[in-house]
Amino acid sequence: MSANNGNRIWFTSDTHFKHGNILKHCPNRKFNSIDEHDTHLIKMWNSYVRPKDTIFHCGDFAFGIVEDSYSILDSLNGNKILITGNHDSRHLKREQFRSRFKSIKYGYYELETRFNGSTVLAVMCHFPIESWNKMRYGSFMLHGHCHTPLGEN
Protein backbone atom coordinates (compact mmCIF):
# COMPACT_ATOMS: atom_id res chain seq x y z
CA MET A 1 0.00 0.00 0.00
CA SER A 2 1.43 3.38 -0.91
CA ALA A 3 1.01 6.58 1.08
CA ASN A 4 0.56 9.96 -0.61
CA ASN A 5 4.14 11.00 0.13
CA GLY A 6 5.62 8.06 -1.81
CA ASN A 7 6.46 6.13 1.32
CA ARG A 8 4.72 2.83 1.75
CA ILE A 9 2.42 1.50 4.46
CA TRP A 10 2.92 -2.02 5.80
CA PHE A 11 1.01 -4.23 8.22
CA THR A 12 2.23 -7.09 10.38
CA SER A 13 1.46 -8.83 13.64
CA ASP A 14 2.60 -11.41 16.16
CA THR A 15 6.34 -11.22 15.63
CA HIS A 16 6.82 -12.51 19.18
CA PHE A 17 10.46 -11.43 19.31
CA LYS A 18 12.38 -13.12 22.17
CA HIS A 19 9.48 -15.51 22.85
CA GLY A 20 11.23 -18.87 23.00
CA ASN A 21 8.02 -20.86 23.41
CA ILE A 22 6.54 -19.49 20.18
CA LEU A 23 8.59 -22.10 18.33
CA LYS A 24 6.86 -24.84 20.32
CA HIS A 25 3.37 -23.33 20.12
CA CYS A 26 3.66 -22.53 16.40
CA PRO A 27 5.37 -25.44 14.68
CA ASN A 28 5.05 -23.63 11.34
CA ARG A 29 7.85 -21.34 12.58
CA LYS A 30 10.64 -23.72 11.65
CA PHE A 31 13.70 -22.31 13.40
CA ASN A 32 16.28 -24.03 15.58
CA SER A 33 16.33 -21.22 18.14
CA ILE A 34 14.56 -18.00 19.02
CA ASP A 35 17.71 -16.07 18.03
CA GLU A 36 17.54 -17.62 14.54
CA HIS A 37 13.81 -16.74 14.43
CA ASP A 38 14.41 -13.14 15.47
CA THR A 39 17.35 -12.64 13.09
CA HIS A 40 15.25 -13.94 10.20
CA LEU A 41 12.26 -11.70 11.04
CA ILE A 42 14.49 -8.62 11.33
CA LYS A 43 16.15 -9.41 7.99
CA MET A 44 12.78 -9.93 6.25
CA TRP A 45 11.23 -6.81 7.83
CA ASN A 46 14.13 -4.62 6.70
CA SER A 47 14.20 -6.15 3.21
CA TYR A 48 10.68 -4.75 2.63
CA VAL A 49 10.24 -1.76 4.95
CA ARG A 50 12.26 1.36 4.14
CA PRO A 51 13.28 3.80 6.89
CA LYS A 52 10.53 6.35 6.06
CA ASP A 53 7.76 3.79 5.47
CA THR A 54 5.04 3.33 8.09
CA ILE A 55 4.38 -0.09 9.55
CA PHE A 56 1.37 -0.97 11.66
CA HIS A 57 2.01 -3.84 14.04
CA CYS A 58 -1.23 -5.48 15.22
CA GLY A 59 0.08 -6.68 18.56
CA ASP A 60 2.30 -9.20 20.30
CA PHE A 61 5.52 -7.53 19.26
CA ALA A 62 7.74 -9.28 21.82
CA PHE A 63 7.59 -11.53 24.84
CA GLY A 64 10.26 -12.09 27.44
CA ILE A 65 12.72 -9.70 29.04
CA VAL A 66 11.51 -6.21 28.16
CA GLU A 67 14.99 -4.71 27.75
CA ASP A 68 15.82 -7.31 25.09
CA SER A 69 13.23 -5.76 22.78
CA TYR A 70 14.90 -2.33 22.67
CA SER A 71 17.75 -3.31 20.35
CA ILE A 72 15.31 -5.16 18.11
CA LEU A 73 13.06 -2.11 17.81
CA ASP A 74 16.10 0.06 17.09
CA SER A 75 17.19 -2.27 14.28
CA LEU A 76 13.83 -2.32 12.46
CA ASN A 77 13.14 0.12 9.63
CA GLY A 78 10.07 2.30 9.45
CA ASN A 79 7.84 4.45 11.58
CA LYS A 80 6.34 1.81 13.82
CA ILE A 81 2.76 2.07 15.09
CA LEU A 82 1.66 -0.54 17.60
CA ILE A 83 -1.93 -1.67 17.99
CA THR A 84 -1.61 -3.44 21.32
CA GLY A 85 -2.01 -7.19 21.76
CA ASN A 86 -2.36 -9.46 24.77
CA HIS A 87 1.40 -10.05 25.09
CA ASP A 88 2.36 -6.35 25.00
CA SER A 89 1.11 -5.21 28.42
CA ARG A 90 4.33 -5.83 30.37
CA HIS A 91 6.41 -4.08 27.71
CA LEU A 92 4.06 -1.09 27.58
CA LYS A 93 4.84 -0.27 31.22
CA ARG A 94 8.31 0.86 30.11
CA GLU A 95 8.80 4.27 28.56
CA GLN A 96 11.94 2.95 26.84
CA PHE A 97 9.71 0.51 24.92
CA ARG A 98 6.87 2.95 24.20
CA SER A 99 9.21 5.71 23.01
CA ARG A 100 10.51 3.54 20.17
CA PHE A 101 7.10 3.63 18.46
CA LYS A 102 5.81 6.60 16.50
CA SER A 103 2.42 5.92 18.07
CA ILE A 104 0.62 3.34 20.18
CA LYS A 105 -3.06 2.53 19.72
CA TYR A 106 -4.67 0.63 22.55
CA GLY A 107 -6.62 -2.32 21.21
CA TYR A 108 -8.24 -0.88 18.07
CA TYR A 109 -7.44 1.56 15.28
CA GLU A 110 -9.01 2.77 12.03
CA LEU A 111 -7.03 4.21 9.13
CA GLU A 112 -8.41 5.77 5.96
CA THR A 113 -5.90 5.19 3.21
CA ARG A 114 -5.55 4.80 -0.54
CA PHE A 115 -5.65 1.25 -1.89
CA ASN A 116 -5.96 0.28 -5.56
CA GLY A 117 -6.92 3.83 -6.49
CA SER A 118 -9.70 4.21 -3.90
CA THR A 119 -9.94 5.50 -0.36
CA VAL A 120 -10.69 2.62 1.98
CA LEU A 121 -10.99 2.10 5.69
CA ALA A 122 -8.55 -0.35 7.28
CA VAL A 123 -9.74 -1.52 10.69
CA MET A 124 -6.99 -2.96 12.88
CA CYS A 125 -7.14 -4.93 16.09
CA HIS A 126 -5.00 -7.66 17.59
CA PHE A 127 -8.01 -9.96 17.92
CA PRO A 128 -10.26 -10.85 14.97
CA ILE A 129 -13.65 -9.14 15.05
CA GLU A 130 -16.68 -10.71 13.41
CA SER A 131 -18.25 -7.37 12.51
CA TRP A 132 -16.48 -4.02 12.07
CA ASN A 133 -17.11 -0.44 10.97
CA LYS A 134 -18.11 -0.05 7.30
CA MET A 135 -17.56 -3.75 6.57
CA ARG A 136 -20.36 -3.67 4.00
CA TYR A 137 -18.87 -0.58 2.35
CA GLY A 138 -15.45 -1.80 1.31
CA SER A 139 -13.53 -1.58 4.57
CA PHE A 140 -11.31 -4.44 5.59
CA MET A 141 -10.09 -5.85 8.87
CA LEU A 142 -6.48 -6.64 9.71
CA HIS A 143 -5.76 -8.61 12.86
CA GLY A 144 -3.30 -10.96 14.47
CA HIS A 145 -3.55 -13.40 17.36
CA CYS A 146 -4.45 -16.48 15.27
CA HIS A 147 -1.18 -18.34 14.75
CA THR A 148 -2.23 -21.62 13.23
CA PRO A 149 -2.42 -21.70 9.42
CA LEU A 150 -5.88 -22.45 8.01
CA GLY A 151 -6.66 -26.13 8.01
CA GLU A 152 -4.45 -26.98 10.98
CA ASN A 153 -5.62 -27.60 14.55
Short mmCIF file of C-alpha atoms in Angstrom, two decimals, residues 1 11 13 21-22 40 44 47 56 77-78 88 150:
data_model
loop_
_atom_site.label_atom_id
_atom_site.label_comp_id
_atom_site.label_asym_id
_atom_site.label_seq_id
_atom_site.Cartn_x
_atom_site.Cartn_y
_atom_site.Cartn_z
CA MET A 1 0.00 0.00 0.00
CA PHE A 11 1.01 -4.23 8.22
CA SER A 13 1.46 -8.83 13.64
CA ASN A 21 8.02 -20.86 23.41
CA ILE A 22 6.54 -19.49 20.18
CA HIS A 40 15.25 -13.94 10.20
CA MET A 44 12.78 -9.93 6.25
CA SER A 47 14.20 -6.15 3.21
CA PHE A 56 1.37 -0.97 11.66
CA ASN A 77 13.14 0.12 9.63
CA GLY A 78 10.07 2.30 9.45
CA ASP A 88 2.36 -6.35 25.00
CA LEU A 150 -5.88 -22.45 8.01
#
